[in-house]
Amino acid sequence: MAKLWGGRFEGATDKSAYEFNASLPFDHILYHEDIEGSIAHAGMLCRQGILTEEEKDRITEGLRQICTDIESGAIEITDEYEDIHSLVESILTERIGDAGKKLHTGRSRNDQVALDMKLYARSRIDRLSEAVKELQEALLSKMEENVDTYMPGFTHLQKAQPVTLAHHLGAYYEMFLRDRSRLANTRKVMNTCPLGAGALAGTTYPLDRQYTSDLLQFDRPTMNSMDSVSDRDYLIELMSDLSLIMMHLSRFAEEIILWNSDEYRFVEIDDGFSTGSSIMPQKKNPDIAELIRGKTGRVYGDLMALLTTMKALPLAYDKDMQEDKEAAFDAIDTTLSCLMLFTGMLKTMRFRKEVMEKSAERGFTNATDVADYLVRRGLPFRDAHTVTGHLVLKAIGEGKSLSELSLSDYRKESPLFEEDIYEAISLKECVERRQTLGAPGREAMEKVISQYKKMNQ
Ligand code: ARG
């Protein structure tokens, strides 16, 4: 067991305590960020005259080699080291000798880990954002293909008014737009460099914190060393962003599961994204969509775990904070894989346009339009609502749709009805009359789509 802090100790660490305390089994994935941070730190130490040029070069070269060796598997991640920081520093010292021992000058693992996590979160935010963008692109092309695909819009899961598939998908597009701006905002708020905060109280060395901040592409250094080492807000914010992304994916997945059922038959999920049953030969199950829905709970759990961990921690660093890692890594990995799978599933899914249209024709989705027809002929909306209600009641009694009632049925309820009522309540007309911004009418929809295209460039 190679320890960075053995000097003060006489007794050995209990084996189970050592294992309990170690974070290497999960923080080894931070090796790249840890090395990148150390290279910047060494560069700054040299610039400030704390390391010689030669020492800096040996450190930098040694660290680069360690990075390569971890990637190739030449360095094995074993339980010999407590965490990724110890591993990198110990191996560096083994390889380059005394210069390696100087790397930690003016630094603590507290500001080191704070930096590593920020670098990691930042690069994952960029990747996540890209994945949301790819999903939006897939959505947008489905939307463009379906500005004329009529389907029922629902409230209370009851048919309400006709919309188009483009319009329904557009609702998710909006959610993902918000998700991306939330990610961008989290990135912006967190982009300050904690390196140089030391254990909690800064250091006695003349560090140039602005320089390391610039090297690592932060907007500026953090301004309170205690907060720097104990801030995990950005991980909580990120996990909250991820929880919302997962909620959106889950709602979408739920609709796809319903639509893929024999009761709806609106879509057919491709074989590539379905699985079968070991006993029922006829089955083709939407497991991927179900798992995405299921994993949402897991990401919420990760968020709750860190919120709870942080809630009563006294300043500054406490070891409790090591618990940020598994939760954050899990939430990030889970969300990223769900986003990518969802995109694949969406791209290959078959939309049964005829079934959707038929469904929109049933269930009195055009009742509002009957009332609107009367309003256009001068009847106050509240009276038009009542007249239409009577017509719906009559149609239900006779097992007909509103378009199947005769003109005399209509005129019995109101003399304002003319032959053109049938055209006015056709599916096409019902949708096409809805041209307010954000509505499903073709023109309104196309304007929005072209707006989205511009935004996505
Ligand atoms: N593994 C630790 C963590 O993730 C690194 C920081 C250790 N600092 C300390 N004072 N023990 O939080």
Coordinates of C-alpha atoms and ligand atoms in Angstrom, one line a residue:
M1 CA 0.0 0.0 0.0
A2 CA 1.7 3.2 -1.2
K3 CA 0.5 6.0 1.0
L4 CA 1.0 9.8 0.5
W5 CA 0.6 10.4 4.3
G6 CA 2.5 7.6 6.1
G7 CA 4.9 9.9 8.1
R8 CA 2.6 10.6 11.1
F9 CA 1.5 7.0 11.5
E10 CA 3.0 4.2 13.6
G11 CA 0.4 1.5 13.0
A12 CA -0.8 0.0 9.7
T13 CA -4.3 0.7 8.4
D14 CA -6.8 -2.0 9.0
K15 CA -7.3 -3.8 5.8
S16 CA -11.1 -3.4 5.7
A17 CA -10.7 0.3 6.7
Y18 CA -8.2 0.8 3.8
E19 CA -10.6 -0.8 1.3
F20 CA -13.5 1.2 2.7
N21 CA -11.6 4.4 2.4
A22 CA -10.1 3.9 -1.0
S23 CA -11.6 5.5 -4.0
L24 CA -9.4 4.1 -6.7
P25 CA -11.9 1.4 -7.8
F26 CA -14.1 4.2 -9.1
D27 CA -12.0 7.4 -9.4
H28 CA -9.4 5.8 -11.7
I29 CA -11.5 7.1 -14.6
L30 CA -10.3 10.6 -13.6
Y31 CA -6.7 9.8 -14.6
H32 CA -6.8 12.0 -17.7
E33 CA -8.1 15.0 -15.8
D34 CA -5.7 14.4 -12.9
I35 CA -2.8 14.4 -15.3
E36 CA -4.0 17.4 -17.2
G37 CA -4.4 19.3 -13.9
S38 CA -0.9 18.3 -12.7
I39 CA 0.8 19.3 -16.0
A40 CA -0.8 22.8 -15.6
H41 CA 0.2 22.9 -12.0
A42 CA 3.8 22.0 -12.8
G43 CA 3.9 24.6 -15.6
M44 CA 2.7 27.3 -13.2
L45 CA 5.2 26.2 -10.4
C46 CA 8.0 26.5 -13.0
R47 CA 6.8 29.9 -14.2
Q48 CA 6.8 31.1 -10.5
G49 CA 10.4 29.8 -10.0
I50 CA 9.2 27.1 -7.6
L51 CA 10.3 24.3 -10.0
T52 CA 13.2 24.4 -12.4
E53 CA 12.7 24.2 -16.1
E54 CA 14.3 20.8 -16.1
E55 CA 12.1 19.5 -13.2
K56 CA 9.0 20.7 -15.0
D57 CA 10.0 19.0 -18.2
R58 CA 10.7 15.7 -16.4
I59 CA 7.4 15.9 -14.6
T60 CA 5.5 16.8 -17.7
E61 CA 7.1 14.0 -19.7
G62 CA 6.6 11.5 -16.9
L63 CA 3.0 12.4 -16.5
R64 CA 2.3 12.1 -20.3
Q65 CA 4.0 8.7 -20.2
I66 CA 1.8 7.6 -17.3
C67 CA -1.3 8.7 -19.3
T68 CA -0.2 6.6 -22.2
D69 CA 0.6 3.6 -20.0
I70 CA -2.8 3.7 -18.3
E71 CA -4.5 3.8 -21.6
S72 CA -2.5 0.9 -23.0
G73 CA -2.9 -1.1 -19.9
A74 CA 0.8 -1.1 -19.2
I75 CA 0.0 0.4 -15.8
E76 CA -2.5 -1.7 -14.0
I77 CA -5.0 -0.2 -11.7
T78 CA -4.6 -2.3 -8.5
D79 CA -5.7 -1.7 -4.9
E80 CA -2.1 -0.8 -4.0
Y81 CA -3.1 2.9 -4.2
E82 CA -5.7 4.7 -2.3
D83 CA -7.0 6.9 -5.1
I84 CA -6.1 8.1 -8.6
H85 CA -4.0 11.0 -7.2
S86 CA -1.8 8.7 -5.1
L87 CA -1.4 6.4 -8.0
V88 CA -0.3 9.0 -10.5
E89 CA 2.1 10.8 -8.0
S90 CA 3.6 7.5 -6.6
I91 CA 4.3 6.1 -10.1
L92 CA 5.7 9.4 -11.2
T93 CA 8.1 9.5 -8.3
E94 CA 9.1 5.9 -8.8
R95 CA 9.9 6.7 -12.4
I96 CA 11.5 10.2 -12.2
G97 CA 12.7 10.4 -8.7
D98 CA 12.9 13.6 -6.6
A99 CA 11.3 15.9 -9.2
G100 CA 8.1 13.8 -8.8
K101 CA 8.1 14.5 -5.1
K102 CA 8.0 18.2 -5.8
L103 CA 4.8 18.1 -7.9
H104 CA 2.5 18.4 -4.9
T105 CA 4.1 21.7 -3.8
G106 CA 1.4 24.3 -3.1
R107 CA -1.4 21.8 -3.7
S108 CA -3.6 19.4 -1.7
R109 CA -5.7 16.5 -2.8
N110 CA -8.6 18.6 -1.8
D111 CA -8.1 21.3 -4.5
Q112 CA -6.8 18.5 -6.8
V113 CA -9.9 16.4 -6.6
A114 CA -12.1 19.5 -6.9
L115 CA -10.3 20.4 -10.1
D116 CA -10.4 16.8 -11.5
M117 CA -14.2 16.6 -10.9
K118 CA -14.8 20.0 -12.6
L119 CA -12.7 19.1 -15.6
Y120 CA -14.5 15.8 -15.9
A121 CA -18.0 17.3 -15.4
R122 CA -17.1 20.0 -18.0
S123 CA -16.1 17.5 -20.7
R124 CA -19.1 15.3 -20.0
I125 CA -21.4 18.2 -20.2
D126 CA -20.0 18.9 -23.7
R127 CA -20.6 15.2 -24.7
L128 CA -24.0 15.1 -23.2
S129 CA -25.0 18.3 -25.0
E130 CA -23.8 16.8 -28.2
A131 CA -25.9 13.7 -27.6
V132 CA -29.0 15.8 -26.9
K133 CA -28.3 17.7 -30.2
E134 CA -28.1 14.4 -32.1
L135 CA -31.5 13.4 -30.7
Q136 CA -32.9 16.8 -31.7
E137 CA -31.6 16.3 -35.2
A138 CA -33.3 12.9 -35.5
L139 CA -36.5 14.5 -34.1
L140 CA -36.3 17.4 -36.5
S141 CA -36.1 15.2 -39.6
K142 CA -39.1 13.2 -38.4
M143 CA -40.9 16.4 -37.8
E144 CA -40.2 17.6 -41.4
E145 CA -41.6 14.4 -42.8
N146 CA -44.8 14.6 -40.8
V147 CA -46.2 18.1 -40.9
D148 CA -49.3 16.6 -42.6
T149 CA -49.6 13.4 -40.5
Y150 CA -52.7 13.9 -38.5
M151 CA -53.1 12.3 -35.2
P152 CA -55.2 12.8 -32.1
G153 CA -53.9 15.2 -29.4
F154 CA -54.8 14.0 -25.9
T155 CA -55.6 15.5 -22.6
H156 CA -56.2 13.2 -19.6
L157 CA -55.2 10.5 -22.1
Q158 CA -58.6 11.1 -23.8
K159 CA -58.7 12.3 -27.4
A160 CA -59.0 16.1 -27.4
Q161 CA -58.2 17.8 -30.6
P162 CA -56.4 16.8 -33.8
V163 CA -52.8 17.7 -34.1
T164 CA -50.0 16.4 -36.3
L165 CA -47.2 14.1 -35.6
A166 CA -44.7 16.9 -36.3
H167 CA -46.5 18.9 -33.7
H168 CA -46.4 16.2 -31.1
L169 CA -42.7 15.5 -31.7
G170 CA -42.1 19.2 -31.5
A171 CA -43.2 19.2 -27.9
Y172 CA -40.2 17.0 -27.1
Y173 CA -38.0 19.1 -29.3
E174 CA -38.8 22.0 -27.0
M175 CA -38.0 20.0 -23.9
F176 CA -34.6 19.0 -25.3
L177 CA -33.9 22.7 -26.2
R178 CA -34.4 23.6 -22.6
D179 CA -32.2 20.7 -21.5
R180 CA -29.4 22.0 -23.7
S181 CA -29.6 25.5 -22.3
R182 CA -29.7 24.1 -18.8
L183 CA -26.5 22.1 -19.5
A184 CA -24.9 25.2 -21.0
N185 CA -25.8 27.2 -18.0
T186 CA -24.5 24.7 -15.6
R187 CA -21.2 24.7 -17.5
K188 CA -21.1 28.5 -17.4
V189 CA -21.7 28.7 -13.7
M190 CA -19.2 26.0 -12.7
N191 CA -16.4 27.2 -15.0
T192 CA -14.1 28.6 -12.3
C193 CA -10.7 27.0 -11.4
P194 CA -10.3 25.7 -7.8
L195 CA -6.6 24.8 -8.2
G196 CA -4.5 26.7 -5.8
A197 CA -7.0 26.6 -3.0
G198 CA -4.8 24.1 -1.2
A199 CA -6.3 22.0 1.6
L200 CA -8.7 24.9 2.5
A201 CA -6.6 28.0 3.2
G202 CA -4.6 28.7 0.0
T203 CA -0.9 28.3 0.2
T204 CA 2.2 30.1 1.3
Y205 CA 3.8 29.8 -2.1
P206 CA 3.4 32.6 -4.7
L207 CA 1.1 30.7 -7.0
D208 CA -0.3 32.3 -10.1
R209 CA -3.8 31.1 -10.0
Q210 CA -4.9 33.1 -13.0
Y211 CA -2.3 31.3 -15.1
T212 CA -3.4 27.8 -14.2
S213 CA -7.0 28.9 -14.7
D214 CA -6.1 30.1 -18.2
L215 CA -4.1 27.0 -19.0
L216 CA -7.1 24.8 -18.1
Q217 CA -9.6 27.0 -20.0
F218 CA -11.6 28.3 -17.0
D219 CA -13.2 31.7 -17.0
R220 CA -11.3 32.7 -13.8
P221 CA -9.9 31.3 -10.6
T222 CA -12.4 30.7 -7.7
M223 CA -12.3 33.4 -5.0
N224 CA -12.7 31.7 -1.7
S225 CA -10.4 28.8 -1.0
M226 CA -12.7 27.1 1.5
D227 CA -15.6 27.2 -0.9
S228 CA -13.3 26.0 -3.7
V229 CA -12.6 22.7 -2.0
S230 CA -16.1 22.0 -0.7
D231 CA -18.3 23.1 -3.6
R232 CA -20.2 20.3 -5.2
D233 CA -23.1 22.5 -6.4
Y234 CA -22.2 22.0 -10.0
L235 CA -22.5 18.2 -9.7
I236 CA -25.9 18.6 -8.1
E237 CA -26.9 21.0 -10.8
L238 CA -25.7 18.7 -13.5
M239 CA -27.5 15.8 -11.9
S240 CA -30.6 17.9 -11.8
D241 CA -30.2 18.7 -15.5
L242 CA -29.8 15.0 -16.1
S243 CA -32.8 14.1 -14.1
L244 CA -34.9 16.5 -16.3
I245 CA -33.4 15.0 -19.5
M246 CA -34.3 11.5 -18.1
M247 CA -37.8 12.7 -17.2
H248 CA -38.2 13.9 -20.8
L249 CA -36.9 10.6 -22.2
S250 CA -39.1 8.7 -19.9
R251 CA -42.3 10.5 -20.9
F252 CA -41.3 10.0 -24.5
A253 CA -40.5 6.3 -23.9
E254 CA -43.8 5.9 -22.1
E255 CA -45.7 7.2 -25.1
I256 CA -43.7 5.0 -27.5
I257 CA -44.5 2.0 -25.3
L258 CA -48.2 2.9 -25.5
W259 CA -48.1 3.7 -29.2
N260 CA -46.3 0.4 -29.9
S261 CA -49.0 -1.6 -28.1
D262 CA -51.7 -3.5 -30.1
E263 CA -54.3 -1.1 -28.6
Y264 CA -52.7 2.0 -30.3
R265 CA -50.6 0.6 -33.1
F266 CA -49.3 4.1 -33.9
V267 CA -45.7 3.0 -34.2
E268 CA -43.7 -0.1 -34.6
I269 CA -40.3 -0.2 -32.9
D270 CA -37.7 -1.7 -35.1
D271 CA -36.5 -5.3 -34.3
G272 CA -33.1 -3.8 -33.5
F273 CA -34.5 -2.1 -30.5
S274 CA -37.0 -4.8 -29.3
T275 CA -36.6 -8.1 -27.6
G276 CA -38.6 -11.3 -27.4
S277 CA -40.0 -13.6 -24.7
S278 CA -38.6 -16.9 -23.7
I279 CA -42.0 -18.4 -23.4
M280 CA -44.4 -16.5 -25.7
P281 CA -43.2 -16.9 -29.2
Q282 CA -45.4 -14.1 -30.6
K283 CA -43.9 -11.4 -28.4
K284 CA -41.9 -8.4 -29.4
N285 CA -41.3 -6.2 -26.4
P286 CA -40.3 -2.6 -26.1
D287 CA -37.6 -3.3 -23.5
I288 CA -35.2 -0.5 -24.5
A289 CA -37.9 2.1 -24.1
E290 CA -38.9 0.5 -20.8
L291 CA -35.4 0.4 -19.5
I292 CA -34.9 4.1 -20.4
R293 CA -38.1 4.8 -18.4
G294 CA -36.8 2.6 -15.6
K295 CA -33.3 4.1 -15.4
T296 CA -34.9 7.5 -14.8
G297 CA -35.5 6.4 -11.2
R298 CA -31.8 5.6 -10.9
V299 CA -30.7 9.0 -12.0
Y300 CA -33.1 10.7 -9.7
G301 CA -31.6 8.5 -7.0
D302 CA -28.1 9.7 -7.8
L303 CA -29.3 13.3 -7.4
M304 CA -31.0 12.6 -4.1
A305 CA -27.9 10.8 -2.8
L306 CA -25.6 13.7 -3.4
L307 CA -28.1 16.3 -2.2
T308 CA -28.4 14.3 1.0
T309 CA -24.7 13.8 1.4
M310 CA -24.0 17.5 1.2
K311 CA -26.8 18.8 3.3
A312 CA -25.0 19.2 6.7
L313 CA -21.4 19.2 5.9
P314 CA -19.3 21.7 7.8
L315 CA -16.7 23.7 5.9
A316 CA -14.4 22.9 4.3
Y317 CA -13.6 19.5 2.8
D318 CA -15.0 16.3 4.4
K319 CA -14.5 12.8 3.2
D320 CA -18.2 12.4 2.7
M321 CA -17.6 14.3 -0.5
Q322 CA -15.8 11.3 -2.0
E323 CA -19.4 10.0 -2.3
D324 CA -20.0 12.5 -5.1
K325 CA -18.2 10.3 -7.6
E326 CA -20.1 7.1 -8.0
A327 CA -23.4 9.1 -8.0
A328 CA -22.2 11.6 -10.6
F329 CA -20.5 9.0 -12.8
D330 CA -23.5 6.8 -12.8
A331 CA -25.9 9.6 -13.6
I332 CA -23.7 10.8 -16.4
D333 CA -23.1 7.4 -17.9
T334 CA -26.7 6.3 -17.6
T335 CA -28.1 9.5 -19.2
L336 CA -25.6 9.4 -22.0
S337 CA -26.3 5.8 -23.0
C338 CA -30.1 6.4 -22.7
L339 CA -29.8 9.4 -25.0
M340 CA -27.8 7.5 -27.6
L341 CA -30.1 4.5 -27.5
F342 CA -33.2 6.7 -27.7
T343 CA -31.9 8.4 -30.8
G344 CA -31.2 5.0 -32.4
M345 CA -34.7 3.8 -31.5
L346 CA -36.3 6.9 -32.9
K347 CA -34.5 6.9 -36.1
T348 CA -35.5 3.3 -36.9
M349 CA -39.0 3.4 -35.6
R350 CA -41.9 3.1 -38.1
F351 CA -44.8 5.5 -37.7
R352 CA -48.1 4.1 -38.9
K353 CA -49.6 7.3 -40.3
E354 CA -52.8 5.7 -41.5
V355 CA -53.6 4.3 -38.1
M356 CA -52.9 7.7 -36.5
E357 CA -55.1 9.5 -38.9
K358 CA -58.0 7.0 -38.4
S359 CA -57.7 7.4 -34.7
A360 CA -57.9 11.2 -35.0
E361 CA -61.1 10.8 -36.9
R362 CA -62.8 9.0 -34.1
G363 CA -63.4 10.3 -30.6
F364 CA -65.0 13.6 -31.5
T365 CA -61.6 15.4 -31.8
N366 CA -63.4 17.9 -34.1
A367 CA -66.1 18.9 -31.6
T368 CA -64.4 22.2 -30.7
D369 CA -64.4 23.0 -34.4
V370 CA -68.1 22.5 -34.6
A371 CA -68.5 25.1 -31.9
D372 CA -65.9 27.4 -33.5
Y373 CA -68.0 27.2 -36.8
L374 CA -71.0 28.5 -34.9
V375 CA -69.0 31.3 -33.3
R376 CA -67.9 32.4 -36.8
R377 CA -71.6 32.7 -37.6
G378 CA -72.2 34.9 -34.7
L379 CA -73.2 32.6 -31.8
P380 CA -71.5 33.3 -28.5
F381 CA -69.0 30.6 -27.7
R382 CA -70.8 29.4 -24.5
D383 CA -74.0 28.7 -26.5
A384 CA -72.1 27.1 -29.3
H385 CA -70.5 24.8 -26.8
T386 CA -73.9 23.7 -25.6
V387 CA -75.3 23.1 -29.1
T388 CA -72.3 21.1 -29.9
G389 CA -72.6 19.1 -26.7
H390 CA -76.1 18.1 -27.8
L391 CA -74.8 17.0 -31.2
V392 CA -72.1 14.9 -29.6
L393 CA -74.7 13.3 -27.3
K394 CA -76.8 12.5 -30.3
A395 CA -73.9 11.1 -32.3
I396 CA -72.8 8.9 -29.3
G397 CA -76.4 7.6 -29.1
E398 CA -76.4 6.6 -32.7
G399 CA -72.8 5.3 -32.8
K400 CA -71.8 7.9 -35.3
S401 CA -69.1 10.5 -35.7
L402 CA -69.9 14.2 -36.0
S403 CA -69.2 14.0 -39.7
E404 CA -71.8 11.2 -40.1
L405 CA -74.7 13.2 -38.7
S406 CA -77.1 14.6 -41.4
L407 CA -77.5 18.3 -42.1
S408 CA -81.0 18.1 -40.8
D409 CA -79.6 16.7 -37.5
Y410 CA -77.4 19.8 -37.3
R411 CA -80.1 22.2 -38.3
K412 CA -82.4 20.8 -35.6
E413 CA -79.9 22.1 -33.1
S414 CA -79.1 25.4 -34.8
P415 CA -80.3 27.0 -38.1
L416 CA -76.8 28.5 -38.5
F417 CA -75.5 25.2 -39.8
E418 CA -75.0 24.9 -43.6
E419 CA -73.7 22.3 -46.0
D420 CA -70.1 23.7 -45.5
I421 CA -70.1 22.3 -41.9
Y422 CA -68.7 19.0 -43.2
E423 CA -65.7 20.6 -44.8
A424 CA -65.2 22.8 -41.7
I425 CA -64.8 19.8 -39.4
S426 CA -62.7 17.7 -41.7
L427 CA -59.4 16.6 -40.1
K428 CA -57.4 18.7 -42.5
E429 CA -59.4 21.8 -41.9
C430 CA -59.4 21.4 -38.1
V431 CA -55.6 21.3 -38.1
E432 CA -55.1 23.9 -40.8
R433 CA -57.2 26.5 -39.1
R434 CA -54.8 26.3 -36.2
Q435 CA -52.1 28.8 -37.3
T436 CA -51.2 30.6 -34.1
L437 CA -47.5 30.5 -33.3
G438 CA -46.8 27.1 -31.8
A439 CA -50.0 25.5 -33.2
P440 CA -50.1 22.4 -35.5
G441 CA -51.2 24.1 -38.7
R442 CA -48.8 23.4 -41.5
E443 CA -47.6 26.9 -42.1
A444 CA -47.2 27.7 -38.4
M445 CA -45.4 24.4 -37.9
E446 CA -43.1 25.0 -40.8
K447 CA -42.1 28.4 -39.5
V448 CA -41.2 26.9 -36.2
I449 CA -39.2 24.1 -37.9
S450 CA -37.2 26.6 -39.9
Q451 CA -36.5 28.5 -36.7
Y452 CA -35.3 25.3 -35.0
K453 CA -33.0 24.7 -37.9
K454 CA -31.4 28.0 -37.6
M455 CA -30.9 27.6 -33.8
N456 CA -29.3 24.2 -34.3
Q457 CA -26.6 25.3 -36.7
Ligands
ARG1 N1 -10.5 10.5 -2.9 C1 -10.7 11.7 -2.3 C2 -12.1 12.3 -2.8 O1 -12.5 11.8 -3.7 C3 -9.7 12.7 -2.6 C4 -9.5 13.8 -1.7 C5 -8.8 13.3 -0.5 N2 -8.6 14.3 0.5 C6 -8.4 14.0 1.7 N3 -8.2 15.0 2.5 N4 -8.4 12.8 2.2 O2 -12.7 13.2 -2.2

